[in-house]
mmCIF file of C-alpha atoms in Angstrom:
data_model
loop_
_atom_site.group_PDB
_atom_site.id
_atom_site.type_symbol
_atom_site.label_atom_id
_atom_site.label_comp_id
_atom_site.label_asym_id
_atom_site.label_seq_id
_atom_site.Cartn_x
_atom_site.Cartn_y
_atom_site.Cartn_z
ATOM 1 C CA UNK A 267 79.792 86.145 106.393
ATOM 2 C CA UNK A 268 79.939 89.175 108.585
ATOM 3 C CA UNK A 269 79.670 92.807 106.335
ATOM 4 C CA UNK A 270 83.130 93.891 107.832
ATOM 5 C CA UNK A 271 84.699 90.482 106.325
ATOM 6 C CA UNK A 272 82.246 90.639 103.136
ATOM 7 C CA UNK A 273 83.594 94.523 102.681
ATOM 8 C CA UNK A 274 87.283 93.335 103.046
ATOM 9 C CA UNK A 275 86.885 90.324 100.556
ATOM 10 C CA UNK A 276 85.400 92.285 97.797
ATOM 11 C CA UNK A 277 87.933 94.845 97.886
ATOM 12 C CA UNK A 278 90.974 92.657 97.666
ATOM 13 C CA UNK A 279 89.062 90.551 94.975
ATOM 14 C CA UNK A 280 88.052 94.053 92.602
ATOM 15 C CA UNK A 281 91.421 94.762 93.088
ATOM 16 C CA UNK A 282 91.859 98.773 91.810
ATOM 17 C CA UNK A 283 88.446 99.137 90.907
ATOM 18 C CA UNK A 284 84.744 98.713 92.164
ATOM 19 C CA UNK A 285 81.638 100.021 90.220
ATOM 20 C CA UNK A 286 78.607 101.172 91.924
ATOM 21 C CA UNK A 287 75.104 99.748 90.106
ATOM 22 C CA UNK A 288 74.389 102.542 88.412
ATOM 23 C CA UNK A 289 79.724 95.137 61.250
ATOM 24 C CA UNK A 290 82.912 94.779 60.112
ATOM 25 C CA UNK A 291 85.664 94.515 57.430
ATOM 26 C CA UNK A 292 86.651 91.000 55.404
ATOM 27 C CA UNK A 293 88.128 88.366 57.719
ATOM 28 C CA UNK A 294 91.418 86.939 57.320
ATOM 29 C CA UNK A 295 92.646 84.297 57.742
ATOM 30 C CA UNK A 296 96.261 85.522 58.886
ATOM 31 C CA UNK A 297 97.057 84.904 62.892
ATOM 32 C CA UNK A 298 97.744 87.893 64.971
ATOM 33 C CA UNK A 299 99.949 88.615 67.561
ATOM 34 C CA UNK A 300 98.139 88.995 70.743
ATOM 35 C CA UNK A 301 98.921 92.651 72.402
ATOM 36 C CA UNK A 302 96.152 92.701 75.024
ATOM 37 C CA UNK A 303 93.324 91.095 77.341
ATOM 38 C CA UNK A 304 89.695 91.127 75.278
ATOM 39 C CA UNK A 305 87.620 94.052 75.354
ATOM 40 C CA UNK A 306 84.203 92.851 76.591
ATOM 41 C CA UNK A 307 81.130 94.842 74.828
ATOM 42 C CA UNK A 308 77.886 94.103 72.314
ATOM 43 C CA UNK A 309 79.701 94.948 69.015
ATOM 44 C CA UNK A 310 76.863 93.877 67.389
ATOM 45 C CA UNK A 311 74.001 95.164 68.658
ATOM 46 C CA UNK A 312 71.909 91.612 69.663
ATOM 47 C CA UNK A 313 71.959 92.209 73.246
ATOM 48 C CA UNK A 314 75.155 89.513 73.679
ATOM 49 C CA UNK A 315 78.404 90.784 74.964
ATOM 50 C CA UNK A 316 81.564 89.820 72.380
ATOM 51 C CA UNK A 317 84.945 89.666 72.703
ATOM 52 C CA UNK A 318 87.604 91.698 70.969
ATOM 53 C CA UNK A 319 91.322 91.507 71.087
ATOM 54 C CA UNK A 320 94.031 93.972 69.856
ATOM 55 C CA UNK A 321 97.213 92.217 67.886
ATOM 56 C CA UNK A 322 99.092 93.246 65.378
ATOM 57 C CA UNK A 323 100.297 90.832 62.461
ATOM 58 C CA UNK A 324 104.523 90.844 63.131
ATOM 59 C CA UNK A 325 106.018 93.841 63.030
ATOM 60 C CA UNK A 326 104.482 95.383 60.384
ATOM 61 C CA UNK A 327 102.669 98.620 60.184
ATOM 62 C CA UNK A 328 98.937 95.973 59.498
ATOM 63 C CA UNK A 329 96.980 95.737 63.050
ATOM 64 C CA UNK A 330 94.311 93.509 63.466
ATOM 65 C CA UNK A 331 90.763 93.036 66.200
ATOM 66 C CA UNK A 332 90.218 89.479 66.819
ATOM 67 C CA UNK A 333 86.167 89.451 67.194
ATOM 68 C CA UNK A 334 84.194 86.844 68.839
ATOM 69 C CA UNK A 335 80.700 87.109 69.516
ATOM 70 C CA UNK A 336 78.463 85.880 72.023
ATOM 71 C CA UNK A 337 76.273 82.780 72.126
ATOM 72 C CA UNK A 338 73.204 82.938 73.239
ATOM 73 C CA UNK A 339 73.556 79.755 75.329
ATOM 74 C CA UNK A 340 76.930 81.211 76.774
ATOM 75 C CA UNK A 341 80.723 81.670 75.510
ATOM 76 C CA UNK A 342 81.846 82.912 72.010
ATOM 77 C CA UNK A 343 81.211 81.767 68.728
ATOM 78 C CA UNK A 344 84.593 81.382 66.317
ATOM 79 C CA UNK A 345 86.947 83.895 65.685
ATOM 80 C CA UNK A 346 87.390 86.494 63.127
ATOM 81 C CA UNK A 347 90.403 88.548 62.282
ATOM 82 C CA UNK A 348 89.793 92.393 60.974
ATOM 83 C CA UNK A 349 92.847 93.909 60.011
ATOM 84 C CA UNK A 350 93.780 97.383 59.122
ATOM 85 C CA UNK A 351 96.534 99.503 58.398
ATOM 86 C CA UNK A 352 98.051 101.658 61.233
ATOM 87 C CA UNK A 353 96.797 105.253 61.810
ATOM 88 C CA UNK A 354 100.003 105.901 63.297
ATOM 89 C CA UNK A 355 103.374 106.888 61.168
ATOM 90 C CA UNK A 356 105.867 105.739 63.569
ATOM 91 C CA UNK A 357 107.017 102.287 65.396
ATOM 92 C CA UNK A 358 105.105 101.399 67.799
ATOM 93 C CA UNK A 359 102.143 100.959 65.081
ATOM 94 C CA UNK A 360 99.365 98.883 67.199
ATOM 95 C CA UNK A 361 97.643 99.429 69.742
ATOM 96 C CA UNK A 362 97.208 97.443 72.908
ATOM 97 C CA UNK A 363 94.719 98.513 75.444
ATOM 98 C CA UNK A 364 90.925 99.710 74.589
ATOM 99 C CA UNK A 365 87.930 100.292 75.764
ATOM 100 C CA UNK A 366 84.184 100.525 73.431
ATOM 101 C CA UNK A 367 82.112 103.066 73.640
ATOM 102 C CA UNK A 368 79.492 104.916 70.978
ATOM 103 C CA UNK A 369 81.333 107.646 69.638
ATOM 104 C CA UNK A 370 78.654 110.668 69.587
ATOM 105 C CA UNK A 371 75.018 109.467 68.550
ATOM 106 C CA UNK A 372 76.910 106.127 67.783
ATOM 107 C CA UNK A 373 74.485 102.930 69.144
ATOM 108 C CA UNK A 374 76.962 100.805 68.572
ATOM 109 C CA UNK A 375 80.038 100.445 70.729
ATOM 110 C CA UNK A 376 83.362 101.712 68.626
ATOM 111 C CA UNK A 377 86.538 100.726 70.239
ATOM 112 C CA UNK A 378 88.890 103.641 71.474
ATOM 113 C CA UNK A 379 92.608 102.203 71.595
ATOM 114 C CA UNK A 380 95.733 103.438 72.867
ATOM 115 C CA UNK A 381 99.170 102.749 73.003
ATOM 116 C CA UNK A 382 100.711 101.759 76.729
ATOM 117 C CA UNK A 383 104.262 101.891 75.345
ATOM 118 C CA UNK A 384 104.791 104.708 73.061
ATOM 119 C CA UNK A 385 102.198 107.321 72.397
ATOM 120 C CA UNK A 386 99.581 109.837 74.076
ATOM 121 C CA UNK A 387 97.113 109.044 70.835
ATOM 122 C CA UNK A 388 93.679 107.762 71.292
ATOM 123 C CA UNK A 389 93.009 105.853 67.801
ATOM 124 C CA UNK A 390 88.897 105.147 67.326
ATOM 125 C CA UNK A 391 88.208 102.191 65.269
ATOM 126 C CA UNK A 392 85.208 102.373 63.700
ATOM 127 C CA UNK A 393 83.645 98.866 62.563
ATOM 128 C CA UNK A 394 87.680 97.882 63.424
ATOM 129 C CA UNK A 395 89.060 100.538 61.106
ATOM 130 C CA UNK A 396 90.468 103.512 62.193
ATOM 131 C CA UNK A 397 88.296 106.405 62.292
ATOM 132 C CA UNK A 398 89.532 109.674 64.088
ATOM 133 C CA UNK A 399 92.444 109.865 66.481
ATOM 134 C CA UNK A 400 92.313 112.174 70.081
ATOM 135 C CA UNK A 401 94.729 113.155 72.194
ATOM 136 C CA UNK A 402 95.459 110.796 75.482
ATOM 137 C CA UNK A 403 97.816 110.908 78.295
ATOM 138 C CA UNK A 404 101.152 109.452 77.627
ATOM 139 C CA UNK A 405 101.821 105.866 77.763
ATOM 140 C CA UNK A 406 98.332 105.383 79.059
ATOM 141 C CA UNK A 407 97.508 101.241 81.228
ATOM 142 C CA UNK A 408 94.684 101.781 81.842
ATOM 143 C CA UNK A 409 91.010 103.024 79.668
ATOM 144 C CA UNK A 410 87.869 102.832 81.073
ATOM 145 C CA UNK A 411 84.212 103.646 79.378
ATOM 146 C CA UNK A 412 81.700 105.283 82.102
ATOM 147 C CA UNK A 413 79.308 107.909 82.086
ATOM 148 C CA UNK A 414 80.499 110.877 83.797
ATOM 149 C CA UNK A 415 78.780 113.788 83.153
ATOM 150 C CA UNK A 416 75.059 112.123 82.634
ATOM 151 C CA UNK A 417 74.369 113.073 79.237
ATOM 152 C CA UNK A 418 73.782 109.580 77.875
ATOM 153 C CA UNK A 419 76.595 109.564 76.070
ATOM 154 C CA UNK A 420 79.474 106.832 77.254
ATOM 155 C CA UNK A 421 83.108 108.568 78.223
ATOM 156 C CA UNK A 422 86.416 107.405 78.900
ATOM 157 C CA UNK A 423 89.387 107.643 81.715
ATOM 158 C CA UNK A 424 92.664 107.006 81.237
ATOM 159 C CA UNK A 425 95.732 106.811 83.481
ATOM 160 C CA UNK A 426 99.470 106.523 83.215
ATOM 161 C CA UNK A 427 101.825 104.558 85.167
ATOM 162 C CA UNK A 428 104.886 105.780 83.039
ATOM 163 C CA UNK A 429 104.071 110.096 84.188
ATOM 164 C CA UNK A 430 101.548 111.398 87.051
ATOM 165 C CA UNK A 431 98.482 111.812 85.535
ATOM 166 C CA UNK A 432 94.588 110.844 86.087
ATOM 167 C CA UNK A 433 91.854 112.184 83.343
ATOM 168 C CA UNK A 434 88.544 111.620 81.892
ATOM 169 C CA UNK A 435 87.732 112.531 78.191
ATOM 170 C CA UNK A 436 83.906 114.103 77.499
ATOM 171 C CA UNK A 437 82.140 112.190 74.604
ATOM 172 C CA UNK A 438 80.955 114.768 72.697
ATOM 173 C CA UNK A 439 77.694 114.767 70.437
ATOM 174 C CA UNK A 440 80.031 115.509 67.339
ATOM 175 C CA UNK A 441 81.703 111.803 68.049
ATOM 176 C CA UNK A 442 84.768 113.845 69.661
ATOM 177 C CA UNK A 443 86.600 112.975 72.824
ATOM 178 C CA UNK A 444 87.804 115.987 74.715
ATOM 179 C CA UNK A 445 89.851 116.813 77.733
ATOM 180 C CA UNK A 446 87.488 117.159 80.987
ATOM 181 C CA UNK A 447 88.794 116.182 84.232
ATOM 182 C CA UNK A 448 92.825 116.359 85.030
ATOM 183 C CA UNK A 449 94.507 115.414 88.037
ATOM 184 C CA UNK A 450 98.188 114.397 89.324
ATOM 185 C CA UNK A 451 98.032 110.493 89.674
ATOM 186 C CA UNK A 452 100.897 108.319 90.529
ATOM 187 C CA UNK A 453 99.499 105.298 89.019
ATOM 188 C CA UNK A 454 102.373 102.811 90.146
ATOM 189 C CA UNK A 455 100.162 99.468 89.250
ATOM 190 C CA UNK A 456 97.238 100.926 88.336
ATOM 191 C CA UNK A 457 94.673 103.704 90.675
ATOM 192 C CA UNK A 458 92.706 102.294 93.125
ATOM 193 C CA UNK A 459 89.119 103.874 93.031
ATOM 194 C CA UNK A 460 85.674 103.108 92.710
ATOM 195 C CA UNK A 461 82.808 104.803 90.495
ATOM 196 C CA UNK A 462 79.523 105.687 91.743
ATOM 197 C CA UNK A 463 76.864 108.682 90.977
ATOM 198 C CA UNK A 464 77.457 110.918 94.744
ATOM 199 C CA UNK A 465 75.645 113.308 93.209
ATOM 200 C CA UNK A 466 72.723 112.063 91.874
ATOM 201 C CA UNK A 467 73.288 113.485 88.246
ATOM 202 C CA UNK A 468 72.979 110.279 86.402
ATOM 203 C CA UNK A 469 76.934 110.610 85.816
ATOM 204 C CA UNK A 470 79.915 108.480 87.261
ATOM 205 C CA UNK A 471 81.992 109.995 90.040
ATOM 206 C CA UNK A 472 85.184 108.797 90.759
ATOM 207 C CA UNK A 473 86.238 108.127 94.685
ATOM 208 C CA UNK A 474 90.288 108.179 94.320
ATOM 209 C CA UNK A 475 92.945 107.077 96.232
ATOM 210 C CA UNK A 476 95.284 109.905 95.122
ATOM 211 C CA UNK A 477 99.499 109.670 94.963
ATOM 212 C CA UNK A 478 101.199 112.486 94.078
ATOM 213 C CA UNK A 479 104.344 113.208 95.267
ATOM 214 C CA UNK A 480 104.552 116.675 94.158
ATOM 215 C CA UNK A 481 101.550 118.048 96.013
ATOM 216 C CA UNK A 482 100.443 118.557 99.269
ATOM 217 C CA UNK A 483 98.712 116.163 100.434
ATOM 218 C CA UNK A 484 100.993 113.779 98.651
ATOM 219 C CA UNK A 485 98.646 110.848 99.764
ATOM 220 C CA UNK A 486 94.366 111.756 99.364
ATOM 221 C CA UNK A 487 91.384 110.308 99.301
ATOM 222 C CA UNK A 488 89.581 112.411 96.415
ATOM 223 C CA UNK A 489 86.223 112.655 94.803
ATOM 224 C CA UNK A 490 85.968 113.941 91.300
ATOM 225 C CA UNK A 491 82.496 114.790 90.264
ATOM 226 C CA UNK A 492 81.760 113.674 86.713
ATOM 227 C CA UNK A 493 80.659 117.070 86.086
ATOM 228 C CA UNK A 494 83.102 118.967 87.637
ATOM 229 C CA UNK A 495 84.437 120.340 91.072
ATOM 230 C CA UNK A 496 85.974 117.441 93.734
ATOM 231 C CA UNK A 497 86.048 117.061 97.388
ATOM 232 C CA UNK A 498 89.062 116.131 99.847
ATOM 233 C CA UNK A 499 87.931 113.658 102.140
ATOM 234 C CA UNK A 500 91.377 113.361 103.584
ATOM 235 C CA UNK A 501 94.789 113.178 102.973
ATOM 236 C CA UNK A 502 98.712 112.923 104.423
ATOM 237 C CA UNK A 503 101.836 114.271 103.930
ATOM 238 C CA UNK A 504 103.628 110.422 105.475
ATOM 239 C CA UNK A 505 103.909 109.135 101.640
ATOM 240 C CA UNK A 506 103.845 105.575 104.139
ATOM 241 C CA UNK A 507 100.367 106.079 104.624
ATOM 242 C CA UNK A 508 98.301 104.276 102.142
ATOM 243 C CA UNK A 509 94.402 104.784 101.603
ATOM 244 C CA UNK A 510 91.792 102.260 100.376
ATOM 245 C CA UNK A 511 88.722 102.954 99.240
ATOM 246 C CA UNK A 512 85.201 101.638 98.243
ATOM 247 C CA UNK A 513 81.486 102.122 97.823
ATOM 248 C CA UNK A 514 79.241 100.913 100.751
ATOM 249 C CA UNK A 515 75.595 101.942 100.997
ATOM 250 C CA UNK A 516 75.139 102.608 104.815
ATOM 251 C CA UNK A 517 72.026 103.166 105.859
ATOM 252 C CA UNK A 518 70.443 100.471 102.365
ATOM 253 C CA UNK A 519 68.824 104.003 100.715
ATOM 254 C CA UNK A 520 70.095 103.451 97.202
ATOM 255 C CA UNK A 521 72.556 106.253 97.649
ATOM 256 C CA UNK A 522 76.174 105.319 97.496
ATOM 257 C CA UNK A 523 78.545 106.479 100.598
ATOM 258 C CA UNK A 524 82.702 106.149 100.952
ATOM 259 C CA UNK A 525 84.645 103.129 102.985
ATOM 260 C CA UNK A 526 87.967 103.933 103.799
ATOM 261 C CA UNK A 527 90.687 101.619 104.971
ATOM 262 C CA UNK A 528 93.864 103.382 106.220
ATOM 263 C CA UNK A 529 97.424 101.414 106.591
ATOM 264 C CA UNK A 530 100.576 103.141 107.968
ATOM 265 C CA UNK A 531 103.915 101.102 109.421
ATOM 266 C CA UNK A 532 103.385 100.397 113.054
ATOM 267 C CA UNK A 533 100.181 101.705 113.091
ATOM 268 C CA UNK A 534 96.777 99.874 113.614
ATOM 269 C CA UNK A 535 94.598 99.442 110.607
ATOM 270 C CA UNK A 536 91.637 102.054 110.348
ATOM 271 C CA UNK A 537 88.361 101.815 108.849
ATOM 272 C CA UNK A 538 86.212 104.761 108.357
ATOM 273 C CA UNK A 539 83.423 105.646 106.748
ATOM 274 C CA UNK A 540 81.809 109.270 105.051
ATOM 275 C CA UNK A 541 77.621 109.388 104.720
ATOM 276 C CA UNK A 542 76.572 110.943 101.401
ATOM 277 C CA UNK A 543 73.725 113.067 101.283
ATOM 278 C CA UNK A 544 72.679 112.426 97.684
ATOM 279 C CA UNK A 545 74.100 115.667 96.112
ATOM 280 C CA UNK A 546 77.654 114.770 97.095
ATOM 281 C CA UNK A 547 77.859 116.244 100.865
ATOM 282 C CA UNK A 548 80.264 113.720 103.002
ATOM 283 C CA UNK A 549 79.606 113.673 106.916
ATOM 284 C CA UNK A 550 82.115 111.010 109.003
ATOM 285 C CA UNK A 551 80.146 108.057 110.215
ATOM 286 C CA UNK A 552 80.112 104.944 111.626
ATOM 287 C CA UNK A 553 80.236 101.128 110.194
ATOM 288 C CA UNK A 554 81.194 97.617 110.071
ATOM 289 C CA UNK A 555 84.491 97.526 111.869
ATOM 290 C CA UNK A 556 84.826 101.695 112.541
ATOM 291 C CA UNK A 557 84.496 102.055 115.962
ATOM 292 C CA UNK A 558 83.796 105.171 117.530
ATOM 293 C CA UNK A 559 84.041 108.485 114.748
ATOM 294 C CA UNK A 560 87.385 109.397 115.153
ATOM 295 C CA UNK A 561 86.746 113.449 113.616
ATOM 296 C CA UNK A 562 89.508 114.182 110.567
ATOM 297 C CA UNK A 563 91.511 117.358 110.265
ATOM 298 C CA UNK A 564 91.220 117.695 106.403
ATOM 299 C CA UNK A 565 93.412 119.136 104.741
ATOM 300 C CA UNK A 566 93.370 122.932 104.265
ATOM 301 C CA UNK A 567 95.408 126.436 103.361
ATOM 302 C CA UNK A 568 96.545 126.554 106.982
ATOM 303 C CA UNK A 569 97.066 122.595 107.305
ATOM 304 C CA UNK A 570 97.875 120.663 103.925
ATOM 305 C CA UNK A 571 98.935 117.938 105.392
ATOM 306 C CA UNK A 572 95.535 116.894 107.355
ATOM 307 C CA UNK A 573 95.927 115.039 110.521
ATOM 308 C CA UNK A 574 96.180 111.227 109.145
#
């Protein structure tokens, strides 16, 4: 398969996201109502990965994680059913999205859940009972555990389809989550990005197709360094333009660089392509199915609208 067709295939089959290679309460017996899709991670520390599943049991206040661990021929061993009583004081009581991560010097993946349908609360379970609660973004559909800042330590993103916002929470040593990165996101089905370490800090940076109608650009290609500061690669004021991107390695030196499909109506589809220098320095160049470099009018004070 040709790279250009191999490039195009994995990003419609990662869909919004690419990654670059960088013990419990009493069982019950009582069946849950299934809220969300598992939460892959090693729960309990044997070097399998398990399966956990948010439900809650009716409509009472009593939620419950549905754990299955790993074999170590392959699939899950049986079910079991912790349940615990809501941290929350209001309808609706359970969560149904999560993510596991270590909270602070934590070895163990907790699970950090959230609430896509009524609150901005982050609710940590700790051995599947609550254990602290943080402060999300509201109505959150998507968490995701990464890395970002390269302290060891495993830290979460979270985005909103129901307001305009992107942002990543630093995993503190104390085992708290807190506010880091913030950015306008118009999350519609979900952002499409890709994570990969641009600047070679050990920490996940995120390469974002921004949305936001109530900035100029209102369409971007973004990176957000994991440690702070971001780069505008480029970006439109036509909200019919529509930017996807990806990780490619160029020129095979273990450093990740950007791909960047562009669609617009009546327009032929582009596909361009930014070198990374290792500390997160983006030059235009060419690759499978670019053509010749094509220069870009980024987006500045005295042009906010760049020349896509």
């Amino acid at each position: 398969m040709r790279l250009s067709r191999l490039i195009a295939t994995l990003v419609m089959a990662l869909g919004v996201v690419a990654i670059w290679p960088g013990s419990a309460g009493a069982a019950t017996s009582t069946s849950p109502t299934t809220l969300s899709a598992p939460i892959i991670a090693d729960f309990n520390g044997d070097g399998l990965l398990d399966s956990a599943t948010l439900g809650q049991i009716g409509t009472t206040t009593t939620c419950t994680v549905t754990v299955q661990y790993g074999l170590a021929g392959g699939g899950y061993g049986p079910a079991y059913v912790h349940s615990y009583l809501s941290a929350e004081q209001n309808a609706p009581f359970c969560p149904n999205l999560g993510a596991a991560l270590g909270l602070g010097s934590d070895t163990k993946p907790d699970l950090v859940t959230g609430f896509s349908f009524g609150f901005e609360d982050i609710v940590a379970l700790h051995q599947f009972q609550p254990s602290a609660v943080f402060r999300g973004v509201e109505q959150p559909d998507l968490m995701v555990a990464a890395d970002f800042n390269g302290d060891g330590r495993t830290d979460l993103m979270e985005s909103t389809n129901q307001g305009q916002e992107l942002a990543t929470f630093t995993n503190t040593a104390a085992g708290t989550l807190v506010r880091s990165i913030s950015v306008c996101q118009e999350s519609g089905f979900g952002p499409q990005y890709a994570l990969a370490d641009f600047n070679s800090d050990g920490g996940q940076d995120i390469l974002l197709s921004q949305v936001c109608p109530r900035q100029q650009p209102s369409v971007a290609v973004t990176v957000l360094f994991g440690n702070g500061g971001r780069q505008l690669l480029t970006g439109s004021c036509n909200n019919a333009v529509n930017y996807t991107v990806f990780v490619i390695d160029l020129d095979g030196n273990g450093v990740p660089d950007v791909g960047l499909i562009t669609t617009k109506p009546n327009t032929p589809t582009t596909t361009r392509y930014f070198h990374d220098d290792g500390a997160g320095h983006f030059t235009q160049a060419t690759g499978p199915g670019s053509g010749p470099v094509v220069p870009i009018q980024p987006p500045s004070m005295g042009n906010p609208c760049g020349s896509d």
